[in-house]
């Protein structure tokens, strides 16, 4: 038997209802903040990711699905392509390619779609996973660098999580400064680590050489007391970065947003500058980050674009579904009626009636003229249909159908013209949601 690939999974009904609910609410909330959707390709040139996410990051060194894509002719040069491990790089590439800075204001773009990383699969961590993300990017003159944008995006996230019914989330906030700050901080970290690194895990030993900042990400319990004593980035921020962070906090305080400043929050992608953040949720266990993001001033330049400061986030949709699975009381969508064609030749009038009713928005399950009436009723019951509409020769001739309500077991005759309203009224009366 052919099975789905490790780390990928099928999303089946009724769970897909929850995915649709999340995406529907998300689109509504983003709309209120004047964000517009962007859809970028699922694969891109490999160097887009190595140059933006960072050569030394786990994503680029270990986790990307990369292949050489040859043309038909043997002489065609192979191109190195990669399944996108995240979507910010693709959005910024599109921003540059389509000169979106020529459009007015800061670009406010969102996406919903699959991303791919070859990580060790576990609950809440998959190799194909889904992200809902948004970016605000534009020229400095449009205000893209302002901490007001950071605050706006964080407040939007809080509104979204509240609207979805995610309870007890925590916003962790930090500033990782600009490139100069980080260089000075990395030096300080290297010095501090020099004496203690032999006692740390192999990953930390490697990171101390390649990218000491990543040591702060370490989850190995034995390393935690050592990490707690390391210098803090806040002490290495220059004045403009310090001021930027202070102003962001001032706005968040002003709108009543709760947050915790977490000096260890550095995140796994190199392009972050200044503001970084994560929203966590207790119900998720080890993989407790529902979403993460930050500011990426300088990213556009690093892939050949103009100066275009920006800030964005990516929500792990799989994890959002996990947190809502318990709390959301999603009523499954059930058929308003099951149409039962009765006898040879009745498939056609039944299909016509189903077509009419479905076009008014009713949910209709359609039977088969080869079924005996008993089998039609059994099928309708199993599907959870609220009513059965019998379509036999006499009914069609009279323009009147026998409708049996499967809850009350009452059967009535309804004229064709009234059928839609009758079924709708029965559905509303049964306490059916929306
Ligand atoms: P990142 O793109 O690494 O900043 O991650 C943003 C969010 O995407 C995380 O907070 C997770 O919720 C989610 N995420 C990242 N990697 C995975 C994965 N392998 N499986 C499921 N969700 C993920």
Coordinates of C-alpha atoms and ligand atoms in Angstrom, one line a residue:
X1 CA 0.0 0.0 0.0
X2 CA 1.3 3.5 -0.8
X3 CA 1.2 5.7 2.2
X4 CA 1.7 9.4 2.8
X5 CA 5.3 10.5 3.3
X6 CA 6.7 10.8 6.9
X7 CA 6.0 14.2 8.3
X8 CA 3.1 14.9 5.9
X9 CA -0.5 14.1 6.6
X10 CA -4.0 14.2 5.1
X11 CA -6.4 16.7 6.6
X12 CA -9.8 15.0 6.6
X13 CA -13.3 16.1 7.4
X14 CA -14.6 17.1 9.9
X15 CA -11.2 18.6 11.0
X16 CA -11.1 20.5 7.7
X17 CA -14.1 22.5 9.0
X18 CA -11.9 23.9 11.7
X19 CA -9.2 24.8 9.1
X20 CA -11.8 26.6 7.1
X21 CA -13.2 28.3 10.2
X22 CA -9.7 29.6 11.1
X23 CA -9.0 30.8 7.6
X24 CA -12.4 32.5 7.3
X25 CA -12.0 34.4 10.6
X26 CA -8.4 35.2 9.6
X27 CA -9.4 36.8 6.3
X28 CA -12.1 38.8 8.0
X29 CA -9.7 40.2 10.7
X30 CA -6.9 40.9 8.2
X31 CA -9.4 42.7 6.0
X32 CA -10.3 45.1 8.9
X33 CA -6.6 46.0 9.1
X34 CA -6.5 46.5 5.3
X35 CA -4.2 43.6 4.5
X36 CA -4.4 42.1 1.0
X37 CA -3.6 38.5 0.0
X38 CA -0.5 37.6 -1.9
X39 CA 0.2 34.1 -3.3
X40 CA 3.8 33.2 -4.2
X41 CA 5.1 30.0 -5.8
X42 CA 5.8 27.0 -3.6
X43 CA 9.3 26.6 -5.0
X44 CA 11.9 29.2 -5.6
X45 CA 15.6 29.5 -6.4
X46 CA 17.6 28.0 -3.6
X47 CA 19.7 31.1 -3.1
X48 CA 16.7 33.2 -2.2
X49 CA 16.5 31.2 1.0
X50 CA 20.2 30.8 1.7
X51 CA 20.7 34.6 1.3
X52 CA 17.7 35.7 3.4
X53 CA 17.0 33.0 6.0
X54 CA 20.8 32.7 6.4
X55 CA 23.6 30.3 5.4
X56 CA 24.2 29.2 9.0
X57 CA 20.7 28.6 10.1
X58 CA 19.2 25.1 10.8
X59 CA 16.7 25.7 8.1
X60 CA 19.2 26.2 5.4
X61 CA 21.9 23.8 6.6
X62 CA 19.7 20.9 7.4
X63 CA 16.0 21.3 6.6
X64 CA 15.4 22.4 3.0
X65 CA 14.1 20.2 0.3
X66 CA 16.4 21.1 -2.5
X67 CA 17.0 19.6 -5.9
X68 CA 18.7 20.3 -9.2
X69 CA 16.1 21.0 -11.9
X70 CA 17.3 20.2 -15.4
X71 CA 15.7 21.3 -18.6
X72 CA 14.8 18.8 -21.3
X73 CA 18.0 19.2 -23.3
X74 CA 21.1 17.7 -21.7
X75 CA 22.8 21.0 -22.5
X76 CA 20.4 23.0 -20.2
X77 CA 22.1 24.1 -17.1
X78 CA 20.6 22.6 -13.9
X79 CA 19.0 25.2 -11.6
X80 CA 19.0 24.6 -7.9
X81 CA 15.4 24.9 -6.6
X82 CA 13.9 24.6 -3.1
X83 CA 10.5 24.0 -1.7
X84 CA 9.8 27.1 0.4
X85 CA 10.7 26.6 4.1
X86 CA 8.9 29.9 4.9
X87 CA 7.1 32.6 3.0
X88 CA 8.7 36.0 3.9
X89 CA 11.6 35.6 1.5
X90 CA 9.1 34.9 -1.4
X91 CA 7.0 37.9 -0.5
X92 CA 10.0 40.2 -0.4
X93 CA 11.2 38.7 -3.7
X94 CA 7.8 39.5 -5.2
X95 CA 7.9 43.0 -3.7
X96 CA 11.2 43.6 -5.5
X97 CA 10.3 41.9 -8.7
X98 CA 7.0 43.8 -9.1
X99 CA 8.4 47.1 -7.8
X100 CA 5.6 47.2 -5.2
X101 CA 7.3 50.3 -3.6
X102 CA 5.8 52.2 -6.5
X103 CA 2.3 51.6 -5.0
X104 CA 1.2 54.0 -2.3
X105 CA 2.1 53.6 1.4
X106 CA 3.4 50.6 3.2
X107 CA 2.5 47.2 1.5
X108 CA 0.3 45.1 3.8
X109 CA 0.3 41.6 2.4
X110 CA -0.8 38.2 3.9
X111 CA -0.5 34.6 2.7
X112 CA -1.9 31.3 3.7
X113 CA -0.2 28.1 2.5
X114 CA 2.1 25.1 2.9
X115 CA 5.8 25.3 3.9
X116 CA 8.3 22.5 3.9
X117 CA 11.1 21.7 6.3
X118 CA 12.8 18.4 6.9
X119 CA 12.6 18.4 10.7
X120 CA 12.1 15.4 13.0
X121 CA 8.3 14.9 13.0
X122 CA 6.5 15.0 16.3
X123 CA 3.2 16.4 17.6
X124 CA 2.9 20.0 16.2
X125 CA 5.9 19.6 14.0
X126 CA 5.6 18.4 10.4
X127 CA 7.6 18.4 7.2
X128 CA 4.7 19.9 5.3
X129 CA 3.0 22.4 7.5
X130 CA 0.9 25.4 7.0
X131 CA 1.5 29.0 7.8
X132 CA -0.7 32.0 7.9
X133 CA 1.5 35.1 7.7
X134 CA 1.5 38.8 7.0
X135 CA 4.1 41.4 6.1
X136 CA 4.2 45.2 6.2
X137 CA 7.0 46.4 4.0
X138 CA 7.8 49.6 2.2
X139 CA 10.1 52.6 1.7
X140 CA 11.2 54.4 4.9
X141 CA 9.3 57.5 3.7
X142 CA 6.1 55.6 3.9
X143 CA 6.7 54.9 7.6
X144 CA 7.7 51.3 7.3
X145 CA 10.4 51.6 10.0
X146 CA 8.1 53.1 12.6
X147 CA 7.4 51.1 15.8
X148 CA 3.7 52.1 15.2
X149 CA 3.8 49.4 12.5
X150 CA 5.2 46.8 15.0
X151 CA 2.5 47.6 17.5
X152 CA -0.2 47.5 14.8
X153 CA 0.8 44.0 13.7
X154 CA 1.0 42.7 17.3
X155 CA -2.4 44.2 18.2
X156 CA -3.8 42.6 15.0
X157 CA -2.5 39.2 16.2
X158 CA -4.0 39.6 19.6
X159 CA -7.4 40.5 18.0
X160 CA -7.1 37.4 15.7
X161 CA -6.3 35.0 18.5
X162 CA -9.1 36.4 20.7
X163 CA -11.6 36.2 17.8
X164 CA -10.6 32.6 17.2
X165 CA -11.2 31.8 20.8
X166 CA -7.6 31.0 21.6
X167 CA -7.4 31.5 25.4
X168 CA -4.3 32.1 27.6
X169 CA -1.8 33.0 25.0
X170 CA 1.4 34.8 26.0
X171 CA 3.2 37.4 23.9
X172 CA 7.0 37.2 24.3
X173 CA 8.8 40.3 23.0
X174 CA 12.4 41.2 22.5
X175 CA 14.7 43.5 20.5
X176 CA 17.7 41.9 18.8
X177 CA 19.0 45.3 17.7
X178 CA 20.6 46.1 14.4
X179 CA 23.5 44.4 12.6
X180 CA 26.2 46.4 14.5
X181 CA 24.6 45.7 17.9
X182 CA 24.5 42.0 17.1
X183 CA 28.1 42.0 16.0
X184 CA 29.1 43.5 19.4
X185 CA 26.8 41.2 21.3
X186 CA 28.1 38.2 19.4
X187 CA 31.6 39.1 20.4
X188 CA 30.5 39.5 24.0
X189 CA 28.8 36.1 23.9
X190 CA 31.8 34.4 22.3
X191 CA 34.0 35.7 25.1
X192 CA 31.5 34.7 27.8
X193 CA 31.1 31.3 26.2
X194 CA 34.8 30.6 25.8
X195 CA 35.2 29.4 29.5
X196 CA 32.0 27.4 29.7
X197 CA 31.3 26.0 26.2
X198 CA 33.0 22.6 26.9
X199 CA 30.3 21.9 29.5
X200 CA 27.6 22.5 26.9
X201 CA 25.8 20.4 24.3
X202 CA 27.4 19.7 20.9
X203 CA 25.0 22.0 19.2
X204 CA 26.0 24.9 21.5
X205 CA 29.7 24.1 20.9
X206 CA 29.1 24.4 17.1
X207 CA 26.9 27.5 17.5
X208 CA 29.6 29.2 19.6
X209 CA 31.8 29.1 16.5
X210 CA 29.2 29.7 13.7
X211 CA 26.5 31.9 15.3
X212 CA 26.7 32.4 19.1
X213 CA 23.3 34.1 19.2
X214 CA 21.7 30.7 18.5
X215 CA 23.0 29.4 21.8
X216 CA 20.1 31.3 23.4
X217 CA 17.7 29.0 21.5
X218 CA 19.1 25.9 23.2
X219 CA 16.5 23.7 24.9
X220 CA 18.9 21.2 26.6
X221 CA 18.0 21.4 30.4
X222 CA 21.7 21.1 31.6
X223 CA 22.7 24.1 29.5
X224 CA 20.0 26.4 31.0
X225 CA 21.9 27.6 34.1
X226 CA 24.9 28.5 31.9
X227 CA 22.7 30.4 29.4
X228 CA 21.0 32.3 32.2
X229 CA 24.3 33.9 33.2
X230 CA 25.2 35.0 29.6
X231 CA 25.2 38.7 28.7
X232 CA 21.9 40.2 27.6
X233 CA 21.3 41.8 24.2
X234 CA 19.4 44.7 25.8
X235 CA 22.7 46.0 27.1
X236 CA 24.2 46.1 23.6
X237 CA 21.5 48.0 21.7
X238 CA 22.5 51.4 20.3
X239 CA 20.4 54.4 21.1
X240 CA 18.1 54.3 18.0
X241 CA 17.3 50.6 18.6
X242 CA 16.7 51.2 22.3
X243 CA 14.4 54.1 21.5
X244 CA 12.6 52.0 18.8
X245 CA 11.9 49.3 21.4
X246 CA 10.8 51.8 24.1
X247 CA 8.3 53.4 21.7
X248 CA 6.9 50.1 20.7
X249 CA 6.4 49.2 24.3
X250 CA 4.8 52.5 25.0
X251 CA 2.1 51.9 22.3
X252 CA 1.5 48.4 23.4
X253 CA 1.0 49.6 27.0
X254 CA -1.3 52.4 25.7
X255 CA -3.6 49.9 23.9
X256 CA -3.6 47.6 26.9
X257 CA -1.7 44.7 25.4
X258 CA -0.1 42.2 27.8
X259 CA 3.4 41.0 26.9
X260 CA 6.6 39.6 28.5
X261 CA 10.0 40.9 27.6
X262 CA 12.1 37.8 26.9
X263 CA 15.8 38.7 26.5
X264 CA 16.5 35.2 25.1
X265 CA 14.1 35.4 22.2
X266 CA 16.3 35.5 19.1
X267 CA 14.4 33.3 16.7
X268 CA 15.9 30.9 14.1
X269 CA 16.1 33.1 11.1
X270 CA 19.0 35.5 10.4
X271 CA 17.0 38.3 8.8
X272 CA 15.5 39.6 12.0
X273 CA 16.4 43.0 13.3
X274 CA 15.2 45.0 16.2
X275 CA 11.7 43.7 17.2
X276 CA 11.2 39.9 17.6
X277 CA 8.2 38.2 19.1
X278 CA 6.5 34.9 19.7
X279 CA 3.0 33.9 20.9
X280 CA 3.0 30.7 22.9
X281 CA 0.2 28.5 24.2
X282 CA 0.4 26.1 27.2
X283 CA -1.7 23.4 25.5
X284 CA 0.9 22.7 22.8
X285 CA 3.6 21.0 25.0
X286 CA 7.2 21.2 23.7
X287 CA 6.3 22.8 20.4
X288 CA 4.5 25.7 22.2
X289 CA 5.0 28.5 19.8
X290 CA 1.8 29.2 17.8
X291 CA 3.5 32.0 15.9
X292 CA 6.6 34.0 15.5
X293 CA 7.9 37.0 13.8
X294 CA 9.8 40.2 13.8
X295 CA 11.3 43.1 11.9
X296 CA 13.5 42.4 8.9
X297 CA 15.0 45.8 7.9
X298 CA 17.8 45.0 5.5
X299 CA 16.3 41.8 4.1
X300 CA 15.3 43.4 0.8
X301 CA 18.8 44.8 0.2
X302 CA 20.3 41.3 1.0
X303 CA 18.5 39.9 -2.0
X304 CA 19.2 42.7 -4.3
X305 CA 16.2 45.1 -3.7
X306 CA 16.0 48.7 -2.5
X307 CA 15.9 49.7 1.1
X308 CA 12.6 48.4 2.4
X309 CA 12.2 48.0 6.1
X310 CA 9.4 45.6 7.1
X311 CA 7.9 43.5 9.9
X312 CA 5.9 40.3 9.7
X313 CA 4.9 37.0 11.3
X314 CA 4.0 33.5 10.5
X315 CA 1.4 31.5 12.5
X316 CA 1.7 27.8 12.5
X317 CA -1.8 26.9 11.3
X318 CA -1.4 23.2 12.3
X319 CA -0.6 24.3 15.9
X320 CA -3.5 26.8 15.9
X321 CA -5.8 23.9 14.9
X322 CA -4.3 21.8 17.8
X323 CA -5.0 24.5 20.3
X324 CA -8.6 25.0 19.1
X325 CA -9.4 21.3 18.7
X326 CA -10.3 21.0 22.4
X327 CA -12.1 24.3 22.9
X328 CA -13.9 25.0 19.6
X329 CA -17.3 23.5 19.5
X330 CA -17.6 23.2 15.7
X331 CA -21.0 21.8 14.7
X332 CA -20.5 19.6 11.6
X333 CA -22.3 20.6 8.4
X334 CA -25.1 18.2 7.8
X335 CA -27.4 17.9 4.8
X336 CA -30.6 19.9 5.0
X337 CA -32.2 17.2 2.9
X338 CA -31.6 13.9 1.2
X339 CA -33.3 13.7 -2.1
X340 CA -34.5 10.1 -2.8
X341 CA -35.3 9.3 -6.4
X342 CA -38.0 6.6 -6.3
X343 CA -38.0 4.2 -9.3
X344 CA -36.5 4.0 -12.8
X345 CA -36.2 7.3 -14.7
X346 CA -36.3 9.4 -11.5
X347 CA -32.5 10.3 -11.4
X348 CA -33.2 13.1 -13.8
X349 CA -36.0 15.0 -12.0
X350 CA -34.1 14.4 -8.7
X351 CA -31.0 15.9 -10.1
X352 CA -33.0 18.9 -11.4
X353 CA -34.6 19.4 -8.0
X354 CA -31.3 19.1 -6.2
X355 CA -29.8 21.6 -8.6
X356 CA -32.6 24.1 -7.8
X357 CA -32.3 23.7 -4.1
X358 CA -28.5 23.8 -3.9
X359 CA -28.5 27.0 -5.9
X360 CA -30.5 28.6 -3.0
X361 CA -27.7 27.6 -0.6
X362 CA -29.2 24.5 0.9
X363 CA -27.0 21.5 1.6
X364 CA -28.4 18.6 -0.4
X365 CA -27.4 15.0 -0.5
X366 CA -28.6 13.2 -3.6
X367 CA -29.6 9.6 -3.8
X368 CA -29.9 7.0 -6.6
X369 CA -32.9 5.6 -8.3
X370 CA -31.6 2.1 -7.9
X371 CA -32.0 2.3 -4.1
X372 CA -35.2 1.0 -2.6
X373 CA -37.0 3.6 -0.4
X374 CA -35.9 1.7 2.8
X375 CA -32.2 2.0 1.7
X376 CA -32.7 5.7 0.9
X377 CA -34.0 6.4 4.4
X378 CA -31.2 4.4 6.0
X379 CA -28.6 6.3 3.9
X380 CA -30.2 9.6 4.8
X381 CA -30.1 8.7 8.5
X382 CA -26.5 7.7 8.3
X383 CA -25.5 11.0 6.7
X384 CA -27.3 12.9 9.4
X385 CA -29.7 14.6 6.9
X386 CA -32.6 16.5 8.5
X387 CA -35.2 15.5 6.0
X388 CA -35.9 13.2 3.1
X389 CA -37.6 14.4 -0.1
X390 CA -39.1 11.7 -2.2
X391 CA -39.1 12.2 -5.9
X392 CA -41.3 9.6 -7.6
X393 CA -43.4 9.7 -10.8
X394 CA -46.5 10.9 -9.0
X395 CA -44.7 13.6 -7.1
X396 CA -43.2 15.0 -10.2
X397 CA -46.5 15.0 -12.1
X398 CA -48.3 16.7 -9.2
X399 CA -45.5 19.2 -8.6
X400 CA -45.7 18.3 -4.9
X401 CA -43.2 16.3 -2.9
X402 CA -43.4 14.1 0.2
X403 CA -41.0 15.5 2.8
X404 CA -40.2 13.5 5.9
X405 CA -38.6 15.3 8.8
X406 CA -36.1 12.8 10.3
X407 CA -36.2 14.4 13.7
X408 CA -39.9 14.6 14.3
X409 CA -40.7 11.7 11.9
X410 CA -43.6 13.8 10.5
X411 CA -44.3 13.5 6.8
X412 CA -46.0 16.4 4.8
X413 CA -46.6 17.2 1.2
X414 CA -45.0 20.4 0.0
X415 CA -45.4 22.2 -3.3
X416 CA -42.3 22.5 -5.4
X417 CA -42.2 26.3 -5.1
X418 CA -42.4 26.2 -1.3
X419 CA -39.8 23.4 -0.8
X420 CA -36.8 25.5 -0.3
X421 CA -38.4 27.7 2.3
X422 CA -39.8 24.7 4.1
X423 CA -36.5 23.0 4.3
X424 CA -34.8 26.2 5.5
X425 CA -37.4 26.7 8.2
X426 CA -37.0 23.1 9.4
X427 CA -33.2 23.5 9.5
X428 CA -33.4 26.8 11.5
X429 CA -35.9 25.3 13.9
X430 CA -33.5 22.5 14.6
X431 CA -31.0 24.7 16.3
X432 CA -28.6 24.4 13.5
X433 CA -25.7 27.0 13.6
X434 CA -25.5 29.8 11.1
Ligands
LIG1 P1 9.2 30.3 11.8 O1 8.9 30.4 10.3 O2 10.3 29.3 12.1 O3 9.4 31.6 12.4 O4 7.9 29.7 12.5 C1 6.7 30.3 12.7 C2 5.7 29.4 13.2 O5 5.5 28.4 12.3 C3 6.1 28.7 14.5 O6 5.8 29.4 15.6 C4 5.3 27.4 14.4 O7 4.0 27.7 14.9 C5 5.2 27.1 12.9 N1 6.1 26.1 12.5 C6 7.4 26.2 12.2 N2 7.9 25.0 11.8 C7 6.9 24.1 11.9 C8 6.8 22.7 11.6 N3 7.8 22.0 11.2 N4 5.6 22.1 11.8 C9 4.5 22.9 12.2 N5 4.6 24.2 12.5 C10 5.8 24.8 12.3

